[in-house]
Tab-separated table of C-alpha atoms in Angstrom:
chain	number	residue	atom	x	y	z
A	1051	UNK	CA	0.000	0.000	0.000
A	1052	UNK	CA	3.299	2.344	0.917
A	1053	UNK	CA	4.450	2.391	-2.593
A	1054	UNK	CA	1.422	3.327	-4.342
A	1055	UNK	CA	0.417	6.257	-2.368
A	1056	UNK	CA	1.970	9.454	-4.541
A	1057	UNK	CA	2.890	12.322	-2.483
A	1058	UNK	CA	-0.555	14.529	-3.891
A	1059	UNK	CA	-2.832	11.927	-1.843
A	1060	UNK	CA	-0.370	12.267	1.391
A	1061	UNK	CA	-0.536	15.740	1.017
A	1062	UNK	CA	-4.174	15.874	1.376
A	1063	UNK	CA	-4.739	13.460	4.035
A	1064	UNK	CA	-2.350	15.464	6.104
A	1065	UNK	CA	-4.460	18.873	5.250
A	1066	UNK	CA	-7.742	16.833	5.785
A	1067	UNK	CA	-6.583	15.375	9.157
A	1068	UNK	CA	-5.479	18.919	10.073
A	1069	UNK	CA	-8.647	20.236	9.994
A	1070	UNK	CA	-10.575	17.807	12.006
A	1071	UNK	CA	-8.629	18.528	15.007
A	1072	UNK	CA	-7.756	22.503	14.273
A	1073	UNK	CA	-10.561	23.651	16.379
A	1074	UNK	CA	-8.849	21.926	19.455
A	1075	UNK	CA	-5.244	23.324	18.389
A	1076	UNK	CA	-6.843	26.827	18.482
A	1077	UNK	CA	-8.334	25.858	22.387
A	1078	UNK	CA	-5.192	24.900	23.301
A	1079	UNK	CA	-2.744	27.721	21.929
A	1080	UNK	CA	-5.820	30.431	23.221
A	1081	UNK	CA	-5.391	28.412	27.355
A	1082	UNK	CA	-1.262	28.491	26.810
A	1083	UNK	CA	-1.545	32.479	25.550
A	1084	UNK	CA	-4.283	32.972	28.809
A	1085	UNK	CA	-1.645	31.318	31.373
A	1086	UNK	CA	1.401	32.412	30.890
A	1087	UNK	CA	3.960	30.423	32.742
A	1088	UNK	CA	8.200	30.904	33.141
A	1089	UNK	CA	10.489	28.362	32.804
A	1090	UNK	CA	10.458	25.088	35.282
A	1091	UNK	CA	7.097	26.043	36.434
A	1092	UNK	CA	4.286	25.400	33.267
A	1093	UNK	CA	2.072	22.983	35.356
A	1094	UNK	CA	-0.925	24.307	34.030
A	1095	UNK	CA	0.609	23.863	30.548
A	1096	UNK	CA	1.987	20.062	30.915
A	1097	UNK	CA	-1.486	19.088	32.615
A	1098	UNK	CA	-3.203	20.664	29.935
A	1099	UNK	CA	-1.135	18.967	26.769
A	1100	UNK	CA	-0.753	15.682	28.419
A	1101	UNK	CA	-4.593	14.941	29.301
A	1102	UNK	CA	-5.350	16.435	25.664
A	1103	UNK	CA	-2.482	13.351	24.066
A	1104	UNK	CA	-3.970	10.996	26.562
A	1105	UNK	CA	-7.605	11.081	25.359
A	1106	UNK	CA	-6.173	10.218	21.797
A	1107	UNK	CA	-5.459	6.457	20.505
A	1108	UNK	CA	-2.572	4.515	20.130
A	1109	UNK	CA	-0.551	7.726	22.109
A	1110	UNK	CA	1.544	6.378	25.684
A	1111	UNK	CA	2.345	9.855	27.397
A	1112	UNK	CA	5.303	9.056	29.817
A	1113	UNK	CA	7.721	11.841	31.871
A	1114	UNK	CA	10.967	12.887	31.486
A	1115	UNK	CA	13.597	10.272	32.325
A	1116	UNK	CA	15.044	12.829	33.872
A	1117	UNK	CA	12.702	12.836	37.414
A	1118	UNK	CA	13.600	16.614	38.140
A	1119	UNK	CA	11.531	17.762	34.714
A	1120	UNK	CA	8.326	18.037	36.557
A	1121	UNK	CA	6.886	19.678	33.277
A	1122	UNK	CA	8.623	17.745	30.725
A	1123	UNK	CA	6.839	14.792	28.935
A	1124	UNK	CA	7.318	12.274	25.970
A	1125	UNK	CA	4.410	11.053	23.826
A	1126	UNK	CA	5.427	7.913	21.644
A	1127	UNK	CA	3.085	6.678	18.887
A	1128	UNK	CA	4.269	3.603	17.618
A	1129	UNK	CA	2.932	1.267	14.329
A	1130	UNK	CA	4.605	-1.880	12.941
A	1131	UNK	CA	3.592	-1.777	9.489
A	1132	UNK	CA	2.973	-5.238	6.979
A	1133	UNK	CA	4.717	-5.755	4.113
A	1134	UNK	CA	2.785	-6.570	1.092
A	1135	UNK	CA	3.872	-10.186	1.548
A	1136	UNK	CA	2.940	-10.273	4.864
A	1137	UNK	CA	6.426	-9.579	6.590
A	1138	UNK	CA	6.411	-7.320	9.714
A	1139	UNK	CA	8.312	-4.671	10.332
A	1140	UNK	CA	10.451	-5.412	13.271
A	1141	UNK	CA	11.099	-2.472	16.089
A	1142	UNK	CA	15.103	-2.234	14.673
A	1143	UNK	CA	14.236	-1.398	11.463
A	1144	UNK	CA	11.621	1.419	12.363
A	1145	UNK	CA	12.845	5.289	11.655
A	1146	UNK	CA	12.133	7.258	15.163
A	1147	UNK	CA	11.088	10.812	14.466
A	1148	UNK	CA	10.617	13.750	16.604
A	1149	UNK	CA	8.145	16.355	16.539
A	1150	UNK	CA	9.156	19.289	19.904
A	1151	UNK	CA	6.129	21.236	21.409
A	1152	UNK	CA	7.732	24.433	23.976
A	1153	UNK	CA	5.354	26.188	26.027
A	1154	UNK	CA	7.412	28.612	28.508
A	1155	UNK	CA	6.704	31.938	28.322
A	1156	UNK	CA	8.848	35.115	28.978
A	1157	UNK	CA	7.938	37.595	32.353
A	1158	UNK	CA	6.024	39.952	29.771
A	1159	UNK	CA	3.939	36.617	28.438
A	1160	UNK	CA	3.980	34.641	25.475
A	1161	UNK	CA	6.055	37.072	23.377
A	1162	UNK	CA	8.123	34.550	21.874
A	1163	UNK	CA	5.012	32.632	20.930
A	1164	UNK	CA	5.832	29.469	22.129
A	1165	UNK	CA	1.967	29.037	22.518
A	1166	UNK	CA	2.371	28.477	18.398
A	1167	UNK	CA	5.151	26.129	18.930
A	1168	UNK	CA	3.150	23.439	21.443
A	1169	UNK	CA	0.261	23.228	19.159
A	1170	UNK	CA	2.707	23.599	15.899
A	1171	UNK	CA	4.448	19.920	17.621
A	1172	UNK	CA	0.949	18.149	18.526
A	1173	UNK	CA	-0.639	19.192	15.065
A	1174	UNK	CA	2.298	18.041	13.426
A	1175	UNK	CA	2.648	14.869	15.285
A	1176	UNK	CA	-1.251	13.806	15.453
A	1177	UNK	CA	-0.728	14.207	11.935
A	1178	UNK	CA	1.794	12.290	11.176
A	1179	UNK	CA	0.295	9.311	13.766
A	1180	UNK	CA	-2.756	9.511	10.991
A	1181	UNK	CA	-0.502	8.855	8.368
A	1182	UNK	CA	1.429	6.319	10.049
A	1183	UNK	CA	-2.198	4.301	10.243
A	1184	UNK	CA	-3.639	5.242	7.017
A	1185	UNK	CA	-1.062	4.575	4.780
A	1186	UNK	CA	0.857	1.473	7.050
A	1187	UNK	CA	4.143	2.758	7.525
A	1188	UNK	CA	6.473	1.282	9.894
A	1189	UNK	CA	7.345	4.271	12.216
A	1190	UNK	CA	7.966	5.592	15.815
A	1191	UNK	CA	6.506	9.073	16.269
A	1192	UNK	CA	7.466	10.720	19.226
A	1193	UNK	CA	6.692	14.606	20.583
A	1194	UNK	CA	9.348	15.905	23.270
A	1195	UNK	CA	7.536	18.570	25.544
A	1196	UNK	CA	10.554	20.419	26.053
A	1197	UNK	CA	10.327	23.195	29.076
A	1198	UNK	CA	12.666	25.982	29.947
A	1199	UNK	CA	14.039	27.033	26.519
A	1200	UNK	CA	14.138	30.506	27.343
A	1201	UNK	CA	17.367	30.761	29.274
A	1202	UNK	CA	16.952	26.942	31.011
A	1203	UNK	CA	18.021	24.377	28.181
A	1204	UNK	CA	15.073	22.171	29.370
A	1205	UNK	CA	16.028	20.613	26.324
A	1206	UNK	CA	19.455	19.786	27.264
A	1207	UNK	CA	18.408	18.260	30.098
A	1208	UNK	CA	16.125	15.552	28.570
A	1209	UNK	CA	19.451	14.834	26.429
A	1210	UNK	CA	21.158	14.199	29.017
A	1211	UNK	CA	18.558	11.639	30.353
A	1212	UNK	CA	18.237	10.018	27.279
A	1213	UNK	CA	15.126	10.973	26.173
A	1214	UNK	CA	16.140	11.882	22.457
A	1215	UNK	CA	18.730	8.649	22.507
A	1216	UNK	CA	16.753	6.904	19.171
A	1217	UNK	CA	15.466	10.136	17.636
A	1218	UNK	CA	16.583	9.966	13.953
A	1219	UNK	CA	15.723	13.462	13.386
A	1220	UNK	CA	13.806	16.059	15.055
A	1221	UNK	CA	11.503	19.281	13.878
A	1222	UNK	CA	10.282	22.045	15.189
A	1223	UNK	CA	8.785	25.429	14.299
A	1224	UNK	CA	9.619	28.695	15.562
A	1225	UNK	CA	7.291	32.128	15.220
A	1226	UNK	CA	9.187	35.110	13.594
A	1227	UNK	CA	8.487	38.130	11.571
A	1228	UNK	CA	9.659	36.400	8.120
A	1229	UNK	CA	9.632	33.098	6.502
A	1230	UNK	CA	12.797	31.458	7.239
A	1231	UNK	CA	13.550	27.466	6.554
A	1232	UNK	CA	17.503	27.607	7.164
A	1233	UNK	CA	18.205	30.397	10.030
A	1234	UNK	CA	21.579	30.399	11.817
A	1235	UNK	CA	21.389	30.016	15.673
A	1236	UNK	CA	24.802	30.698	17.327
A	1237	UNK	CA	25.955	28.456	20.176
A	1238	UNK	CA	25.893	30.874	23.567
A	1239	UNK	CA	27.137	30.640	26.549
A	1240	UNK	CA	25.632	32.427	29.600
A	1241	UNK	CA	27.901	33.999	32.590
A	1242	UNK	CA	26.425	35.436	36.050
A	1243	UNK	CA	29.712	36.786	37.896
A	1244	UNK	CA	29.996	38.942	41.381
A	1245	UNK	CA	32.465	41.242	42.757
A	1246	UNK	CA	33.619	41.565	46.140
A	1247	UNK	CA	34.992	44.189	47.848
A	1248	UNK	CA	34.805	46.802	50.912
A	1249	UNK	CA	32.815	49.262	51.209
A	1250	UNK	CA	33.906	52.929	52.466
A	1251	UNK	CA	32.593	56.375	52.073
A	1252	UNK	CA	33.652	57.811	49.256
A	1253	UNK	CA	34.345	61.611	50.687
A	1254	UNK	CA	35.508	60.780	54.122
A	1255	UNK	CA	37.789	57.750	53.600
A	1256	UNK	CA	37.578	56.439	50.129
A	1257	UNK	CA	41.398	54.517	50.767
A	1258	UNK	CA	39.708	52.286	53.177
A	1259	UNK	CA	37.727	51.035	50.407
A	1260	UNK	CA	38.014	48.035	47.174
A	1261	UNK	CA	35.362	49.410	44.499
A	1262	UNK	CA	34.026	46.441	43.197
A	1263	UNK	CA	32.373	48.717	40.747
A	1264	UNK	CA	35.277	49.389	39.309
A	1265	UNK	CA	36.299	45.944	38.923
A	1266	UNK	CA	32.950	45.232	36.921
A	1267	UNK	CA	33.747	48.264	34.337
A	1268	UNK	CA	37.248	47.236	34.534
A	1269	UNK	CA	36.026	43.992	33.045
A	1270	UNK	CA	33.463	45.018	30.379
A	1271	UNK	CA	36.071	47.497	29.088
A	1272	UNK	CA	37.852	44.620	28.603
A	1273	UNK	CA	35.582	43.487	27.039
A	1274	UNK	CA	34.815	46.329	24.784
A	1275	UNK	CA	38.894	45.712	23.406
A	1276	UNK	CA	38.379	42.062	22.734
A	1277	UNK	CA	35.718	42.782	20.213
A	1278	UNK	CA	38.013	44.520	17.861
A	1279	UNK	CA	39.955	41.019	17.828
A	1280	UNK	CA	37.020	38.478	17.709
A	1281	UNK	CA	35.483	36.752	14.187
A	1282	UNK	CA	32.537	38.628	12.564
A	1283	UNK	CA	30.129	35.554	14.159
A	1284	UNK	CA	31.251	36.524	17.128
A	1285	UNK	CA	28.880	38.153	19.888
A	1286	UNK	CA	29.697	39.593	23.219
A	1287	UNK	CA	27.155	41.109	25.120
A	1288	UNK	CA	26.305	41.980	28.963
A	1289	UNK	CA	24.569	44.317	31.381
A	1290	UNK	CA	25.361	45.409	34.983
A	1291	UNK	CA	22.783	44.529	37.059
A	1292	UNK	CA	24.078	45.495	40.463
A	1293	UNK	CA	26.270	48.656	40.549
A	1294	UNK	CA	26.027	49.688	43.834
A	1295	UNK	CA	23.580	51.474	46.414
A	1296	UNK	CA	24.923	55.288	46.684
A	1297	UNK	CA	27.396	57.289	45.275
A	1298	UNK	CA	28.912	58.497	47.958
A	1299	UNK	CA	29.520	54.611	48.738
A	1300	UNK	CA	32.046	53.002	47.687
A	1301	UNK	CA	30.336	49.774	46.592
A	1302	UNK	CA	31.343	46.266	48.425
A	1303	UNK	CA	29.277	44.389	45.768
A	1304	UNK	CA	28.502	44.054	41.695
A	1305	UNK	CA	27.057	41.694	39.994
A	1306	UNK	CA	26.907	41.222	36.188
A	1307	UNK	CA	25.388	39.046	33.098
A	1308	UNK	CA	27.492	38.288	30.222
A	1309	UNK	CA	26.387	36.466	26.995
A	1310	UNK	CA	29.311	34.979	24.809
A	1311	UNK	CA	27.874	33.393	21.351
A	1312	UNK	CA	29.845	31.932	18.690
A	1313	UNK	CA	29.131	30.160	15.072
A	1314	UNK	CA	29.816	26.993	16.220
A	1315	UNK	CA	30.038	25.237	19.910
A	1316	UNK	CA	33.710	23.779	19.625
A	1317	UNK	CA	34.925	27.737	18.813
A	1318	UNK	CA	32.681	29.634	21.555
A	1319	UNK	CA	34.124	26.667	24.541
A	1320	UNK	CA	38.254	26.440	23.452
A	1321	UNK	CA	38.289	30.127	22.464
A	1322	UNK	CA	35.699	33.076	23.157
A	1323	UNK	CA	34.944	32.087	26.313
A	1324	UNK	CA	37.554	31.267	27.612
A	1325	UNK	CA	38.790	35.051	26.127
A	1326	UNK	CA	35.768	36.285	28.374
A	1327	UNK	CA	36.594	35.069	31.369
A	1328	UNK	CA	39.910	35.837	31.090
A	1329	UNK	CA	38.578	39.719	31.079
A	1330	UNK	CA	36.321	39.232	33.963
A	1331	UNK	CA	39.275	37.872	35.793
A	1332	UNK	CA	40.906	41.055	35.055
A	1333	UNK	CA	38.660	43.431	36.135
A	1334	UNK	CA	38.596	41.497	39.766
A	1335	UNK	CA	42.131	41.933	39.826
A	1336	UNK	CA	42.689	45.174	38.676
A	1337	UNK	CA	40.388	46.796	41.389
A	1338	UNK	CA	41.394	44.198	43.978
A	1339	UNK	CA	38.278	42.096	44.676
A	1340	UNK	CA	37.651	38.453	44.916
A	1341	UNK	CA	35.549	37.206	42.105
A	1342	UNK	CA	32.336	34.252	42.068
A	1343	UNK	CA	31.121	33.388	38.578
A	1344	UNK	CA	29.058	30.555	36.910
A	1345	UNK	CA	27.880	29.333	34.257
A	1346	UNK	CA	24.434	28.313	32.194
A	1347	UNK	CA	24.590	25.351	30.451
A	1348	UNK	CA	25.630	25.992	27.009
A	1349	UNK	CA	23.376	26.017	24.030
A	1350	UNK	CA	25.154	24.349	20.962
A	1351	UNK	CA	24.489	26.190	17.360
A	1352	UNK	CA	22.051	24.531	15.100
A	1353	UNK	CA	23.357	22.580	12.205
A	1354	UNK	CA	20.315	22.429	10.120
A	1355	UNK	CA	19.539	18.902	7.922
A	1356	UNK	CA	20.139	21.107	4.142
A	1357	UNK	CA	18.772	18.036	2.264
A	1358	UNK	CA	15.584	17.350	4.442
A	1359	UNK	CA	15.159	20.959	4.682
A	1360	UNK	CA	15.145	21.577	0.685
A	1361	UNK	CA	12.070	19.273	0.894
A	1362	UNK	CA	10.678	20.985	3.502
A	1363	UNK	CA	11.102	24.459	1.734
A	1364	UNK	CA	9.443	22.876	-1.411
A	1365	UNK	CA	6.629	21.437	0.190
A	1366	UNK	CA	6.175	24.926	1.818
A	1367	UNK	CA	5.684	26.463	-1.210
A	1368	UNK	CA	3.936	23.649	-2.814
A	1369	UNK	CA	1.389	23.295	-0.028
A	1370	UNK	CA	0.851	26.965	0.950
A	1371	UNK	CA	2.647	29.273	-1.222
A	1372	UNK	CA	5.631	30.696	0.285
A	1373	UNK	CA	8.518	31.359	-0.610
A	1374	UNK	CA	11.566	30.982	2.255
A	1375	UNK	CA	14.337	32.736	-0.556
A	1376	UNK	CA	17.731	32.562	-0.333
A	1377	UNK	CA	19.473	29.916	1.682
A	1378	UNK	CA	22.545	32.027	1.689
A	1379	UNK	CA	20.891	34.746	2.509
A	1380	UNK	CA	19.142	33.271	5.739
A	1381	UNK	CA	21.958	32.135	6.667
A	1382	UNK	CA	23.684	35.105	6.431
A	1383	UNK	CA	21.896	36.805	9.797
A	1384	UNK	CA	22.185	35.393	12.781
A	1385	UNK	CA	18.982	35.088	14.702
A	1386	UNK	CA	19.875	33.901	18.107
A	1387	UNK	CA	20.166	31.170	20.285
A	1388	UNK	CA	18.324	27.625	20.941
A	1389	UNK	CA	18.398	24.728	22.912
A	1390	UNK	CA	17.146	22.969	19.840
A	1391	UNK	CA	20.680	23.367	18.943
A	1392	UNK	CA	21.866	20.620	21.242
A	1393	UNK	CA	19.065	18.448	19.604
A	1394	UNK	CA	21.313	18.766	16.303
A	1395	UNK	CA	24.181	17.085	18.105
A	1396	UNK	CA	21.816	13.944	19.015
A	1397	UNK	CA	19.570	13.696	16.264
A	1398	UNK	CA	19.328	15.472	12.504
A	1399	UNK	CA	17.208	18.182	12.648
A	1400	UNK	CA	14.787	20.299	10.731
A	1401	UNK	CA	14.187	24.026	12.153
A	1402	UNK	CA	11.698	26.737	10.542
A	1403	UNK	CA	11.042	30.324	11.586
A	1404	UNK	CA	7.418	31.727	9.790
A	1405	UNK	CA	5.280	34.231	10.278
A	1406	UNK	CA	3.204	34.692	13.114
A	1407	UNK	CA	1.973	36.416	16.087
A	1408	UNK	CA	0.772	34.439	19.415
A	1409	UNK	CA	-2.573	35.356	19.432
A	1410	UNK	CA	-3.385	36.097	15.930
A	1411	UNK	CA	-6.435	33.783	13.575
A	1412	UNK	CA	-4.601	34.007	10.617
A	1413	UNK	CA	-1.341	33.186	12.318
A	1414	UNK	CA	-2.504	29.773	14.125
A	1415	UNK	CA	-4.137	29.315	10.521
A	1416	UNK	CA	-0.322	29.224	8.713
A	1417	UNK	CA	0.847	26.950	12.053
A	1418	UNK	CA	-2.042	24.428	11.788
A	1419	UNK	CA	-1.165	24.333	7.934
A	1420	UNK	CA	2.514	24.261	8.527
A	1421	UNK	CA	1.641	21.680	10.853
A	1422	UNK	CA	0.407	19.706	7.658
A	1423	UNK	CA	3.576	20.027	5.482
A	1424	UNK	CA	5.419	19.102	8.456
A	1425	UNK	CA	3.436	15.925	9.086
A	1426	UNK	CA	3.808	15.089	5.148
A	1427	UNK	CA	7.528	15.925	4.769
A	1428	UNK	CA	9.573	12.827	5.863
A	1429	UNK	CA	7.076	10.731	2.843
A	1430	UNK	CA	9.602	11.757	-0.364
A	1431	UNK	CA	12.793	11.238	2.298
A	1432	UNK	CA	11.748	8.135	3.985
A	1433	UNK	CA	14.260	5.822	2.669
C-alpha cells in the first residue's frame, strides 16, 4: 500500500486530518496564551497537553527520564507496518522521528510565541500518527515537551537523560516576523559573575575602600577591546545589574550578566569564552576584589539537515505558497540562540522560523497548515 500512495494523496490526508482537530489546536494555543507560565514552572501547561495526548489512541504519554523535569513529557506513537507479503516490520528497522512542542513563556507573556510552537508539535505529530495508520508505515513518532528554553536548556536536560537517545531526526517550528527554513542560531554561553569588595565612604575615607564597581567596568572594558579582535560571528554582550547602592559609597558588591555566542560550539568553549573570562578575571584583579562566577549550560548552534530541509522548503511552497528565498541569505543573519541546537548534536534536525503572532487567527491558521507540510515531509525522504 506504501508504494502506491503518490505524495498529492499524502498531502491531502495530512491537510484533511489537520482540519478535524484545528478547532482543538486553536483551544489549546488560546489556554497556553491565557496562562502564561516561566520556565520550570508550566504545570498548568503540561497538565493541559498531556490529558489532551492521553484522550487520543494509540498515544503512551510518559515523563521525562530525567525525574527533576516536573513539566517535561514524551508522547510515543508507535505502528509496525505489513509488508505486502505479509512480513512485519520489526522495532530495529523502524525510523524514530521527533516532533518538539515548547510552552514557557517570557515575564512579559507569550512574546516569543511558544503558545504556536506546542500546538505547531501536537498538530504536526497527530498528523503524522494519521498517516502512520492510514497509509501502514512502519514508524515511531514521538513529541518531546521540552520546558525551559528561554534561558533553562530544558532541552538539554532531557538529552542528558536520554530521552532523544533513538530520535533519527527532530523538527520544530519557531514564530518570527519572516519566513525562514535555514536560520543560523549561534551556540551561547551564559555567565552570572559577582564582585567583592569593601565598602567605604567615598568623601571621608575612600582609601579604606576596594570598588568592586570598578572591577565590573574594569572587566566590560575589557571586554569592549576584545571585540576589535574576535570573528565577525562573534557576539559579546552583557549588562550590569548590580552597581552599587549610593554614590557616595564606595560599593562592596557588583554583579553582572554576560552572553558569549559563537558560530559553532567547539569555537565559543576552546576560544571566546575562555577570552571572556579571562577579562572578567581582570577586572577582579585590577580593582582588587575576589571574584564568584558561573555558568548556564551551554546552548550548541544549530546545524540544520540542508537536504531534508530543501524538501521541507518545497513542500512549503507547494502546499501553501511561500517562498523561504535565499538559503545564503538566511543564513547570512544570525537570529539567536536555541536549545534545539543541542538536539542537532543527538539527532538530525529540521528548524523553521514563519510568520506569526501568538494570538493572531490568521497566524494559528499558517501553524495548523505548517503543521500539515510538516506531518507530510519525511514521505519523499523516507528511505
Amino acid at each position: 500500500m506504501v508504494a502506491h500512495a503518490d505524495l498529492d494523496t499524502v498531502r491531502s490526508a495530512a491537510k484533511e486530518f489537520i482540519e478535524t482537530i484545528s478547532a482543538e489546536l486553536r483551544e489549546l494555543s488560546l489556554q497556553l496564551h491565557a496562562h502564561p507560565e516561566e520556565g520550570f514552572n508550566e504545570y498548568f501547561a503540561h497538565r493541559l497537553i498531556t490529558e489532551y495526548l492521553a484522550r487520543k489512541p494509540h498515544i503512551h504519554v510518559a515523563p521525562s527520564k530525567d525525574k527533576t523535569m516536573v513539566t517535561a513529557f514524551v508522547a510515543t506513537f508507535d505502528h509496525s507496518a505489513s509488508s505486502a507479503g505479509g512480513a512485519s516490520y520489526g522495532q530495529d528497522a523502524m525510523t524514530t522521528i521527533g516532533f518538539c512542542s515548547e510552552y514557557d513563556a517570557l515575564p512579559m507573556g507569550h512574546a516569543c510565541g511558544h503558545n504556536l510552537i506546542a500546538i505547531s508539535g501536537i498538530g504536526a505529530f497527530l498528523a503524522a500518527t494519521h498517516l502512520a495508520e492510514h497509509f501502514d508505515l512502519p514508524v515511531r513518532l514521538k513529541l518531546f515537551g521540552t520546558p525551559g528554553e528561554e534561558g533553562k536548556g530544558g532541552k538539554i536536560n532531557m538529552i542528558n537523560a536520554g530521552d532523544f537517545a533513538d530520535v533519527d531526526f527532530a523538527m520544530m517550528l519557531h514564530p518570527g516576523n519572516i519566513d525562514l527554513a535555514y536560520p543560523t542560531y549561534l551556540a551561547s554561553m551564559h555567565i552570572d559573575v559577582e564582585y567583592f569588595g569593601k565598602e567605604a565612604h567615598a568623601a571621608s575615607s575612600p582609601w579604606d575602600g576596594v570598588n568592586a564597581l570598578d572591577a565590573v567596568v574594569t572587566a566590560f572594558n575589557a571586554i569592549a577591546h576584545l571585540r576589535q579582535q574576535i570573528l565577525p560571528t562573534d557576539r559579546i554582550h552583557g549588562v550590569i545589574t548590580h552597581g552599587g547602592a549610593a554614590p557616595n559609597i564606595i560599593p562592596a558588591y557588583t554583579r553582572a550578566e554576560v552572553m558569549v555566542r559563537s558560530e559553532r560550539q567547539d569555537h565559543l568553549q576552546e576560544n571566546l569564552f575562555p577570552r571572556v573570562m579571562a577579562c572578567l578575571e581582570s577586572g577582579a584583579a585590577a580593582a582588587g576584589c575576589t571574584m564568584k562566577s558561573g555558568t548556564e549550560p551551554m546552548y550548541a548552534d544549530v546545524v540544520t539537515n540542508v537536504p531534508m530541509t530543501d524538501v521541507y522548503a518545497r513542500e512549503l511552497l507547494v502546499q501553501i505558497g511561500v517562498d523561504v528565498g535565499d538559503p545564503h541569505e538566511q543564513r547570512s543573519v544570525s537570529r539567536g540562540s536555541t536549545d534545539m541546537g543541542n538536539v542537532c548534536y543527538v539527532a538530525e534536525i529540521h528548524s523553521e522560523e514563519f510568520l506569526a503572532h501568538a494570538k493572531n487567527r490568521r497566524k494559528k491558521r499558517t501553524t495548523r497548515r505548517c503543521s500539515a507540510w510538516r506531518a507530510s515531509l519525511w514521505w519523499p525522504t523516507r528511505s
